[in-house]
mmCIF file of N, CA and C in Angstrom:
data_model
loop_
_atom_site.group_PDB
_atom_site.id
_atom_site.type_symbol
_atom_site.label_atom_id
_atom_site.label_comp_id
_atom_site.label_asym_id
_atom_site.label_seq_id
_atom_site.Cartn_x
_atom_site.Cartn_y
_atom_site.Cartn_z
ATOM 1 N N TRP A 32 -18.902 -13.075 1.776
ATOM 2 C CA TRP A 32 -17.787 -12.323 2.299
ATOM 3 C C TRP A 32 -17.929 -12.180 3.804
ATOM 4 N N ALA A 33 -16.841 -12.283 4.497
ATOM 5 C CA ALA A 33 -16.818 -12.081 5.944
ATOM 6 C C ALA A 33 -15.624 -11.199 6.270
ATOM 7 N N PRO A 34 -15.780 -10.249 7.194
ATOM 8 C CA PRO A 34 -14.649 -9.375 7.542
ATOM 9 C C PRO A 34 -13.558 -10.141 8.273
ATOM 10 N N ASP A 35 -12.347 -9.607 8.224
ATOM 11 C CA ASP A 35 -11.247 -10.153 9.010
ATOM 12 C C ASP A 35 -11.468 -9.797 10.473
ATOM 13 N N SER A 36 -10.594 -10.316 11.309
ATOM 14 C CA SER A 36 -10.672 -10.009 12.738
ATOM 15 C C SER A 36 -9.288 -9.584 13.219
ATOM 16 N N TYR A 37 -9.250 -8.529 14.035
ATOM 17 C CA TYR A 37 -7.995 -8.063 14.625
ATOM 18 C C TYR A 37 -8.266 -7.782 16.092
ATOM 19 N N ARG A 38 -7.595 -8.538 16.963
ATOM 20 C CA ARG A 38 -7.777 -8.410 18.415
ATOM 21 C C ARG A 38 -9.252 -8.492 18.810
ATOM 22 N N GLY A 39 -9.955 -9.409 18.142
ATOM 23 C CA GLY A 39 -11.354 -9.638 18.475
ATOM 24 C C GLY A 39 -12.326 -8.649 17.847
ATOM 25 N N LEU A 40 -11.831 -7.696 17.068
ATOM 26 C CA LEU A 40 -12.688 -6.697 16.423
ATOM 27 C C LEU A 40 -12.746 -6.967 14.925
ATOM 28 N N GLN A 41 -13.882 -6.653 14.317
ATOM 29 C CA GLN A 41 -13.990 -6.809 12.869
ATOM 30 C C GLN A 41 -13.082 -5.800 12.177
ATOM 31 N N SER A 42 -12.446 -6.242 11.116
ATOM 32 C CA SER A 42 -11.515 -5.369 10.409
ATOM 33 C C SER A 42 -11.503 -5.728 8.932
ATOM 34 N N LEU A 43 -10.879 -4.868 8.151
ATOM 35 C CA LEU A 43 -10.648 -5.123 6.734
ATOM 36 C C LEU A 43 -9.149 -5.255 6.525
ATOM 37 N N HIS A 44 -8.751 -6.156 5.679
ATOM 38 C CA HIS A 44 -7.338 -6.344 5.350
ATOM 39 C C HIS A 44 -7.098 -5.799 3.946
ATOM 40 N N PHE A 45 -6.183 -4.846 3.808
ATOM 41 C CA PHE A 45 -5.854 -4.256 2.515
ATOM 42 C C PHE A 45 -4.446 -4.676 2.123
ATOM 43 N N SER A 46 -4.275 -4.964 0.863
ATOM 44 C CA SER A 46 -2.951 -5.345 0.378
ATOM 45 C C SER A 46 -2.853 -5.024 -1.106
ATOM 46 N N ASN A 47 -1.675 -5.200 -1.609
ATOM 47 C CA ASN A 47 -1.439 -5.058 -3.034
ATOM 48 C C ASN A 47 -0.305 -6.008 -3.373
ATOM 49 N N ARG A 48 -0.228 -6.424 -4.593
ATOM 50 C CA ARG A 48 0.815 -7.342 -5.029
ATOM 51 C C ARG A 48 1.871 -6.575 -5.812
ATOM 52 N N TYR A 49 3.105 -7.044 -5.711
ATOM 53 C CA TYR A 49 4.186 -6.410 -6.456
ATOM 54 C C TYR A 49 4.094 -6.686 -7.954
ATOM 55 N N PHE A 50 3.498 -7.832 -8.318
ATOM 56 C CA PHE A 50 3.543 -8.271 -9.706
ATOM 57 C C PHE A 50 2.159 -8.579 -10.265
ATOM 58 N N THR A 51 2.083 -8.530 -11.596
ATOM 59 C CA THR A 51 0.905 -8.960 -12.345
ATOM 60 C C THR A 51 1.392 -9.923 -13.421
ATOM 61 N N LEU A 52 0.639 -10.984 -13.653
ATOM 62 C CA LEU A 52 0.980 -11.895 -14.739
ATOM 63 C C LEU A 52 0.701 -11.201 -16.079
ATOM 64 N N PRO A 53 1.537 -11.425 -17.078
ATOM 65 C CA PRO A 53 1.356 -10.753 -18.369
ATOM 66 C C PRO A 53 -0.035 -10.920 -18.970
ATOM 67 N N ARG A 54 -0.684 -12.059 -18.776
ATOM 68 C CA ARG A 54 -2.008 -12.273 -19.373
ATOM 69 C C ARG A 54 -3.072 -11.347 -18.790
ATOM 70 N N TYR A 55 -2.798 -10.753 -17.616
ATOM 71 C CA TYR A 55 -3.755 -9.830 -16.993
ATOM 72 C C TYR A 55 -3.379 -8.358 -17.195
ATOM 73 N N ALA A 56 -2.298 -8.092 -17.893
ATOM 74 C CA ALA A 56 -1.802 -6.718 -18.041
ATOM 75 C C ALA A 56 -2.636 -5.890 -19.011
ATOM 76 N N GLU A 57 -3.353 -6.524 -19.907
ATOM 77 C CA GLU A 57 -4.214 -5.841 -20.874
ATOM 78 C C GLU A 57 -3.482 -4.707 -21.605
ATOM 79 N N GLY A 58 -2.246 -4.978 -22.023
ATOM 80 C CA GLY A 58 -1.479 -4.009 -22.792
ATOM 81 C C GLY A 58 -0.828 -2.905 -21.979
ATOM 82 N N GLU A 59 -1.019 -2.900 -20.679
ATOM 83 C CA GLU A 59 -0.406 -1.856 -19.839
ATOM 84 C C GLU A 59 1.106 -2.050 -19.794
ATOM 85 N N GLU A 60 1.831 -0.954 -19.863
ATOM 86 C CA GLU A 60 3.292 -0.995 -19.850
ATOM 87 C C GLU A 60 3.815 -1.139 -18.420
ATOM 88 N N PRO A 61 4.843 -1.979 -18.223
ATOM 89 C CA PRO A 61 5.444 -2.109 -16.887
ATOM 90 C C PRO A 61 6.131 -0.806 -16.469
ATOM 91 N N ILE A 62 6.217 -0.599 -15.166
ATOM 92 C CA ILE A 62 6.948 0.544 -14.611
ATOM 93 C C ILE A 62 8.087 0.001 -13.752
ATOM 94 N N PRO A 63 9.174 0.744 -13.602
ATOM 95 C CA PRO A 63 10.277 0.273 -12.753
ATOM 96 C C PRO A 63 9.908 0.392 -11.271
ATOM 97 N N PHE A 64 10.550 -0.428 -10.470
ATOM 98 C CA PHE A 64 10.413 -0.300 -9.019
ATOM 99 C C PHE A 64 11.198 0.926 -8.579
ATOM 100 N N SER A 65 10.674 1.649 -7.602
ATOM 101 C CA SER A 65 11.420 2.793 -7.075
ATOM 102 C C SER A 65 12.590 2.280 -6.235
ATOM 103 N N ALA A 66 13.596 3.116 -6.082
ATOM 104 C CA ALA A 66 14.775 2.753 -5.279
ATOM 105 C C ALA A 66 14.400 2.528 -3.819
ATOM 106 N N GLU A 67 13.352 3.212 -3.337
ATOM 107 C CA GLU A 67 12.919 3.033 -1.954
ATOM 108 C C GLU A 67 12.306 1.659 -1.727
ATOM 109 N N ILE A 68 11.586 1.129 -2.721
ATOM 110 C CA ILE A 68 10.925 -0.170 -2.591
ATOM 111 C C ILE A 68 11.887 -1.317 -2.884
ATOM 112 N N ASP A 69 12.750 -1.157 -3.868
ATOM 113 C CA ASP A 69 13.651 -2.229 -4.304
ATOM 114 C C ASP A 69 15.085 -1.724 -4.414
ATOM 115 N N PRO A 70 15.711 -1.343 -3.282
ATOM 116 C CA PRO A 70 17.041 -0.723 -3.338
ATOM 117 C C PRO A 70 18.131 -1.632 -3.905
ATOM 118 N N LYS A 71 17.989 -2.947 -3.774
ATOM 119 C CA LYS A 71 19.022 -3.870 -4.253
ATOM 120 C C LYS A 71 18.651 -4.537 -5.580
ATOM 121 N N GLY A 72 17.496 -4.168 -6.145
ATOM 122 C CA GLY A 72 17.094 -4.722 -7.434
ATOM 123 C C GLY A 72 16.594 -6.156 -7.387
ATOM 124 N N ILE A 73 16.276 -6.641 -6.201
ATOM 125 C CA ILE A 73 15.837 -8.039 -6.048
ATOM 126 C C ILE A 73 14.488 -8.272 -6.733
ATOM 127 N N LEU A 74 13.541 -7.372 -6.513
ATOM 128 C CA LEU A 74 12.224 -7.541 -7.123
ATOM 129 C C LEU A 74 12.304 -7.421 -8.646
ATOM 130 N N GLU A 75 13.122 -6.504 -9.119
ATOM 131 C CA GLU A 75 13.317 -6.336 -10.570
ATOM 132 C C GLU A 75 13.882 -7.615 -11.184
ATOM 133 N N THR A 76 14.828 -8.256 -10.494
ATOM 134 C CA THR A 76 15.423 -9.512 -10.969
ATOM 135 C C THR A 76 14.378 -10.621 -11.013
ATOM 136 N N ILE A 77 13.570 -10.723 -9.971
ATOM 137 C CA ILE A 77 12.506 -11.736 -9.941
ATOM 138 C C ILE A 77 11.544 -11.531 -11.093
ATOM 139 N N ALA A 78 11.158 -10.280 -11.336
ATOM 140 C CA ALA A 78 10.231 -9.976 -12.428
ATOM 141 C C ALA A 78 10.800 -10.431 -13.768
ATOM 142 N N LYS A 79 12.063 -10.151 -14.012
ATOM 143 C CA LYS A 79 12.689 -10.539 -15.279
ATOM 144 C C LYS A 79 12.819 -12.056 -15.407
ATOM 145 N N GLU A 80 13.243 -12.719 -14.320
ATOM 146 C CA GLU A 80 13.439 -14.165 -14.367
ATOM 147 C C GLU A 80 12.128 -14.920 -14.525
ATOM 148 N N LYS A 81 11.083 -14.460 -13.880
ATOM 149 C CA LYS A 81 9.800 -15.168 -13.898
ATOM 150 C C LYS A 81 8.840 -14.662 -14.975
ATOM 151 N N GLY A 82 9.184 -13.539 -15.605
ATOM 152 C CA GLY A 82 8.304 -12.985 -16.624
ATOM 153 C C GLY A 82 7.122 -12.218 -16.048
ATOM 154 N N TYR A 83 7.253 -11.762 -14.805
ATOM 155 C CA TYR A 83 6.186 -10.985 -14.177
ATOM 156 C C TYR A 83 6.291 -9.523 -14.591
ATOM 157 N N LEU A 84 5.206 -8.780 -14.405
ATOM 158 C CA LEU A 84 5.192 -7.354 -14.690
ATOM 159 C C LEU A 84 4.866 -6.576 -13.425
ATOM 160 N N HIS A 85 5.529 -5.434 -13.265
ATOM 161 C CA HIS A 85 5.201 -4.493 -12.183
ATOM 162 C C HIS A 85 4.526 -3.304 -12.862
ATOM 163 N N LEU A 86 3.217 -3.164 -12.621
ATOM 164 C CA LEU A 86 2.424 -2.137 -13.279
ATOM 165 C C LEU A 86 2.084 -1.015 -12.308
ATOM 166 N N GLU A 87 1.583 0.077 -12.850
ATOM 167 C CA GLU A 87 1.168 1.198 -11.998
ATOM 168 C C GLU A 87 0.136 0.738 -10.971
ATOM 169 N N ASP A 88 -0.700 -0.211 -11.347
ATOM 170 C CA ASP A 88 -1.726 -0.731 -10.446
ATOM 171 C C ASP A 88 -1.127 -1.516 -9.279
ATOM 172 N N ASN A 89 0.131 -1.965 -9.401
ATOM 173 C CA ASN A 89 0.796 -2.717 -8.338
ATOM 174 C C ASN A 89 1.514 -1.821 -7.333
ATOM 175 N N ALA A 90 1.674 -0.562 -7.642
ATOM 176 C CA ALA A 90 2.448 0.336 -6.791
ATOM 177 C C ALA A 90 1.621 0.825 -5.607
ATOM 178 N N VAL A 91 2.231 0.843 -4.427
ATOM 179 C CA VAL A 91 1.642 1.441 -3.229
ATOM 180 C C VAL A 91 2.556 2.576 -2.809
ATOM 181 N N SER A 92 1.996 3.757 -2.604
ATOM 182 C CA SER A 92 2.787 4.923 -2.214
ATOM 183 C C SER A 92 2.680 5.144 -0.712
ATOM 184 N N PHE A 93 3.789 5.481 -0.079
ATOM 185 C CA PHE A 93 3.829 5.780 1.348
ATOM 186 C C PHE A 93 4.300 7.219 1.505
ATOM 187 N N TYR A 94 3.504 8.039 2.177
ATOM 188 C CA TYR A 94 3.819 9.450 2.332
ATOM 189 C C TYR A 94 3.619 9.882 3.771
ATOM 190 N N GLU A 95 4.176 11.013 4.097
ATOM 191 C CA GLU A 95 3.933 11.650 5.381
ATOM 192 C C GLU A 95 3.635 13.119 5.133
ATOM 193 N N LYS A 96 2.607 13.613 5.797
ATOM 194 C CA LYS A 96 2.214 15.013 5.676
ATOM 195 C C LYS A 96 3.000 15.807 6.718
ATOM 196 N N VAL A 97 3.794 16.761 6.242
ATOM 197 C CA VAL A 97 4.621 17.563 7.154
ATOM 198 C C VAL A 97 4.415 19.039 6.854
ATOM 199 N N PRO A 98 4.589 19.912 7.845
ATOM 200 C CA PRO A 98 4.420 21.350 7.606
ATOM 201 C C PRO A 98 5.485 21.883 6.653
ATOM 202 N N GLY A 99 5.089 22.819 5.834
ATOM 203 C CA GLY A 99 6.031 23.464 4.926
ATOM 204 C C GLY A 99 6.854 24.506 5.667
ATOM 205 N N LYS A 100 7.750 25.168 4.961
ATOM 206 C CA LYS A 100 8.647 26.151 5.562
ATOM 207 C C LYS A 100 7.906 27.319 6.197
ATOM 208 N N ASN A 101 6.798 27.731 5.594
ATOM 209 C CA ASN A 101 6.073 28.884 6.128
ATOM 210 C C ASN A 101 5.077 28.505 7.233
ATOM 211 N N GLY A 102 5.021 27.215 7.587
ATOM 212 C CA GLY A 102 4.128 26.773 8.649
ATOM 213 C C GLY A 102 2.696 26.544 8.221
ATOM 214 N N LYS A 103 2.323 27.020 7.057
ATOM 215 C CA LYS A 103 0.950 26.864 6.579
ATOM 216 C C LYS A 103 0.840 25.795 5.490
ATOM 217 N N ARG A 104 1.827 25.747 4.639
ATOM 218 C CA ARG A 104 1.808 24.814 3.508
ATOM 219 C C ARG A 104 2.051 23.384 3.987
ATOM 220 N N GLN A 105 1.469 22.420 3.317
ATOM 221 C CA GLN A 105 1.705 21.020 3.642
ATOM 222 C C GLN A 105 2.471 20.367 2.500
ATOM 223 N N VAL A 106 3.446 19.554 2.828
ATOM 224 C CA VAL A 106 4.279 18.887 1.845
ATOM 225 C C VAL A 106 4.148 17.383 2.049
ATOM 226 N N TYR A 107 4.070 16.648 0.969
ATOM 227 C CA TYR A 107 4.021 15.195 1.057
ATOM 228 C C TYR A 107 5.371 14.636 0.661
ATOM 229 N N ILE A 108 5.940 13.821 1.528
ATOM 230 C CA ILE A 108 7.239 13.229 1.256
ATOM 231 C C ILE A 108 7.130 11.718 1.396
ATOM 232 N N TYR A 109 7.994 10.996 0.695
ATOM 233 C CA TYR A 109 8.028 9.542 0.792
ATOM 234 C C TYR A 109 8.646 9.147 2.125
ATOM 235 N N ILE A 110 8.040 8.189 2.820
ATOM 236 C CA ILE A 110 8.634 7.696 4.062
ATOM 237 C C ILE A 110 9.168 6.295 3.814
ATOM 238 N N GLN A 111 10.323 6.015 4.381
ATOM 239 C CA GLN A 111 10.977 4.742 4.102
ATOM 240 C C GLN A 111 10.686 3.682 5.144
ATOM 241 N N LYS A 112 10.296 4.061 6.332
ATOM 242 C CA LYS A 112 9.988 3.024 7.308
ATOM 243 C C LYS A 112 8.517 3.093 7.681
ATOM 244 N N LYS A 113 7.991 1.950 8.073
ATOM 245 C CA LYS A 113 6.579 1.877 8.405
ATOM 246 C C LYS A 113 6.415 2.181 9.889
ATOM 247 N N TYR A 114 5.478 3.047 10.202
ATOM 248 C CA TYR A 114 5.223 3.440 11.568
ATOM 249 C C TYR A 114 3.925 2.816 12.049
ATOM 250 N N ILE A 115 3.852 2.579 13.342
ATOM 251 C CA ILE A 115 2.611 2.085 13.920
ATOM 252 C C ILE A 115 2.022 3.161 14.813
ATOM 253 N N PHE A 116 0.767 3.006 15.141
ATOM 254 C CA PHE A 116 0.072 3.907 16.056
ATOM 255 C C PHE A 116 0.005 5.344 15.534
ATOM 256 N N ASN A 117 -0.345 5.513 14.288
ATOM 257 C CA ASN A 117 -0.458 6.847 13.716
ATOM 258 C C ASN A 117 -1.817 7.029 13.073
ATOM 259 N N TYR A 118 -2.195 8.282 12.903
ATOM 260 C CA TYR A 118 -3.386 8.600 12.139
ATOM 261 C C TYR A 118 -2.985 8.636 10.677
ATOM 262 N N VAL A 119 -3.646 7.852 9.854
ATOM 263 C CA VAL A 119 -3.281 7.778 8.450
ATOM 264 C C VAL A 119 -4.496 7.982 7.554
ATOM 265 N N HIS A 120 -4.214 8.382 6.347
ATOM 266 C CA HIS A 120 -5.221 8.476 5.295
ATOM 267 C C HIS A 120 -4.829 7.431 4.259
ATOM 268 N N THR A 121 -5.769 6.599 3.846
ATOM 269 C CA THR A 121 -5.466 5.581 2.855
ATOM 270 C C THR A 121 -6.319 5.773 1.610
ATOM 271 N N GLN A 122 -5.782 5.360 0.496
ATOM 272 C CA GLN A 122 -6.547 5.285 -0.742
ATOM 273 C C GLN A 122 -6.691 3.806 -1.069
ATOM 274 N N VAL A 123 -7.938 3.365 -1.166
ATOM 275 C CA VAL A 123 -8.212 1.949 -1.384
ATOM 276 C C VAL A 123 -9.301 1.790 -2.441
ATOM 277 N N SER A 124 -9.449 0.574 -2.905
ATOM 278 C CA SER A 124 -10.587 0.246 -3.753
ATOM 279 C C SER A 124 -11.109 -1.116 -3.340
ATOM 280 N N PHE A 125 -12.358 -1.356 -3.647
ATOM 281 C CA PHE A 125 -12.994 -2.627 -3.370
ATOM 282 C C PHE A 125 -13.354 -3.260 -4.703
ATOM 283 N N LEU A 126 -12.899 -4.476 -4.915
ATOM 284 C CA LEU A 126 -13.162 -5.187 -6.163
ATOM 285 C C LEU A 126 -13.996 -6.424 -5.870
ATOM 286 N N ALA A 127 -14.963 -6.715 -6.708
ATOM 287 C CA ALA A 127 -15.731 -7.953 -6.626
ATOM 288 C C ALA A 127 -15.327 -8.818 -7.810
ATOM 289 N N ILE A 128 -14.619 -9.897 -7.540
ATOM 290 C CA ILE A 128 -14.103 -10.769 -8.585
ATOM 291 C C ILE A 128 -15.056 -11.951 -8.746
ATOM 292 N N PRO A 129 -15.600 -12.149 -9.956
ATOM 293 C CA PRO A 129 -16.545 -13.247 -10.159
ATOM 294 C C PRO A 129 -15.869 -14.609 -10.045
ATOM 295 N N LEU A 130 -16.510 -15.509 -9.339
ATOM 296 C CA LEU A 130 -16.087 -16.900 -9.235
ATOM 297 C C LEU A 130 -17.161 -17.756 -9.909
ATOM 298 N N SER A 131 -17.021 -19.033 -9.843
ATOM 299 C CA SER A 131 -18.039 -19.897 -10.447
ATOM 300 C C SER A 131 -19.298 -19.935 -9.585
ATOM 301 N N GLY A 132 -20.430 -20.257 -10.210
ATOM 302 C CA GLY A 132 -21.679 -20.435 -9.474
ATOM 303 C C GLY A 132 -22.254 -19.171 -8.881
ATOM 304 N N GLN A 133 -22.175 -18.065 -9.573
ATOM 305 C CA GLN A 133 -22.699 -16.776 -9.119
ATOM 306 C C GLN A 133 -22.153 -16.365 -7.744
ATOM 307 N N ARG A 134 -20.916 -16.711 -7.513
ATOM 308 C CA ARG A 134 -20.236 -16.300 -6.287
ATOM 309 C C ARG A 134 -19.184 -15.269 -6.641
ATOM 310 N N TYR A 135 -18.835 -14.429 -5.670
ATOM 311 C CA TYR A 135 -17.838 -13.381 -5.873
ATOM 312 C C TYR A 135 -16.854 -13.381 -4.713
ATOM 313 N N LYS A 136 -15.647 -12.965 -5.000
ATOM 314 C CA LYS A 136 -14.632 -12.777 -3.962
ATOM 315 C C LYS A 136 -14.370 -11.286 -3.864
ATOM 316 N N MET A 137 -14.484 -10.729 -2.660
ATOM 317 C CA MET A 137 -14.204 -9.309 -2.483
ATOM 318 C C MET A 137 -12.733 -9.123 -2.155
ATOM 319 N N VAL A 138 -12.096 -8.214 -2.866
ATOM 320 C CA VAL A 138 -10.687 -7.899 -2.651
ATOM 321 C C VAL A 138 -10.595 -6.425 -2.273
ATOM 322 N N CYS A 139 -9.896 -6.150 -1.191
ATOM 323 C CA CYS A 139 -9.650 -4.772 -0.745
ATOM 324 C C CYS A 139 -8.229 -4.415 -1.181
ATOM 325 N N LYS A 140 -8.095 -3.481 -2.093
ATOM 326 C CA LYS A 140 -6.794 -3.156 -2.685
ATOM 327 C C LYS A 140 -6.274 -1.828 -2.144
ATOM 328 N N LEU A 141 -5.030 -1.844 -1.712
ATOM 329 C CA LEU A 141 -4.369 -0.671 -1.147
ATOM 330 C C LEU A 141 -3.583 0.065 -2.223
ATOM 331 N N TYR A 142 -3.768 1.399 -2.307
ATOM 332 C CA TYR A 142 -3.031 2.220 -3.279
ATOM 333 C C TYR A 142 -2.023 3.149 -2.617
ATOM 334 N N SER A 143 -2.381 3.762 -1.501
ATOM 335 C CA SER A 143 -1.419 4.646 -0.843
ATOM 336 C C SER A 143 -1.754 4.798 0.632
ATOM 337 N N ILE A 144 -0.721 5.151 1.392
ATOM 338 C CA ILE A 144 -0.857 5.440 2.819
ATOM 339 C C ILE A 144 -0.171 6.775 3.068
ATOM 340 N N CYS A 145 -0.857 7.681 3.740
ATOM 341 C CA CYS A 145 -0.269 8.972 4.097
ATOM 342 C C CYS A 145 -0.396 9.145 5.609
ATOM 343 N N VAL A 146 0.732 9.282 6.285
ATOM 344 C CA VAL A 146 0.724 9.531 7.730
ATOM 345 C C VAL A 146 0.328 10.986 7.938
ATOM 346 N N LEU A 147 -0.796 11.206 8.619
ATOM 347 C CA LEU A 147 -1.288 12.559 8.867
ATOM 348 C C LEU A 147 -0.776 13.114 10.191
ATOM 349 N N SER A 148 -0.644 12.240 11.178
ATOM 350 C CA SER A 148 -0.208 12.698 12.497
ATOM 351 C C SER A 148 0.472 11.553 13.222
ATOM 352 N N ARG A 149 1.541 11.884 13.930
ATOM 353 C CA ARG A 149 2.233 10.896 14.766
ATOM 354 C C ARG A 149 1.927 11.103 16.246
ATOM 355 N N LEU A 150 0.846 11.784 16.532
ATOM 356 C CA LEU A 150 0.490 12.110 17.906
ATOM 357 C C LEU A 150 0.395 10.861 18.780
ATOM 358 N N VAL A 151 -0.289 9.839 18.310
ATOM 359 C CA VAL A 151 -0.456 8.622 19.105
ATOM 360 C C VAL A 151 0.892 7.959 19.348
ATOM 361 N N GLU A 152 1.738 7.907 18.320
ATOM 362 C CA GLU A 152 3.074 7.326 18.462
ATOM 363 C C GLU A 152 3.884 8.083 19.513
ATOM 364 N N LYS A 153 3.830 9.419 19.481
ATOM 365 C CA LYS A 153 4.586 10.226 20.439
ATOM 366 C C LYS A 153 4.096 10.027 21.851
ATOM 367 N N VAL A 154 2.780 9.948 22.032
ATOM 368 C CA VAL A 154 2.206 9.721 23.366
ATOM 369 C C VAL A 154 2.652 8.362 23.887
ATOM 370 N N CYS A 155 2.625 7.323 23.033
ATOM 371 C CA CYS A 155 3.049 5.992 23.437
ATOM 372 C C CYS A 155 4.523 5.979 23.828
ATOM 373 N N GLN A 156 5.370 6.700 23.097
ATOM 374 C CA GLN A 156 6.793 6.747 23.417
ATOM 375 C C GLN A 156 7.030 7.459 24.749
ATOM 376 N N ASN A 157 6.241 8.496 25.047
ATOM 377 C CA ASN A 157 6.426 9.254 26.276
ATOM 378 C C ASN A 157 5.944 8.496 27.510
ATOM 379 N N THR A 158 4.997 7.568 27.317
ATOM 380 C CA THR A 158 4.476 6.831 28.468
ATOM 381 C C THR A 158 5.162 5.496 28.660
ATOM 382 N N ALA A 159 6.015 5.104 27.720
ATOM 383 C CA ALA A 159 6.701 3.801 27.808
ATOM 384 C C ALA A 159 7.851 3.862 28.798
#
């Protein structure tokens, strides 16, 4: 295994797939795509036409932490657009998939992203 590179620095690449092949579902029931992820039903149509499954393991949640009405409580809401230059909290897992010859492939799987602060984004907008 070797890390990815981003702007000359070592990095990890996290991703998730929209679909799982039925032979890997192990009896898990498919879940519908949310309206935020598939507003026009395109992914749902592809899944039906190709026989793919969208499972809970394929879902990635995007949230933003915002102050509640009383200023103390924190509320998590779904965000529809992706922001850059923010402090985020991610939920990930690392999988070691066996290959032939006692070799393994490491997969970094993304489960959720929560924007904790937009401070960096705001500073960048003010200095631009």
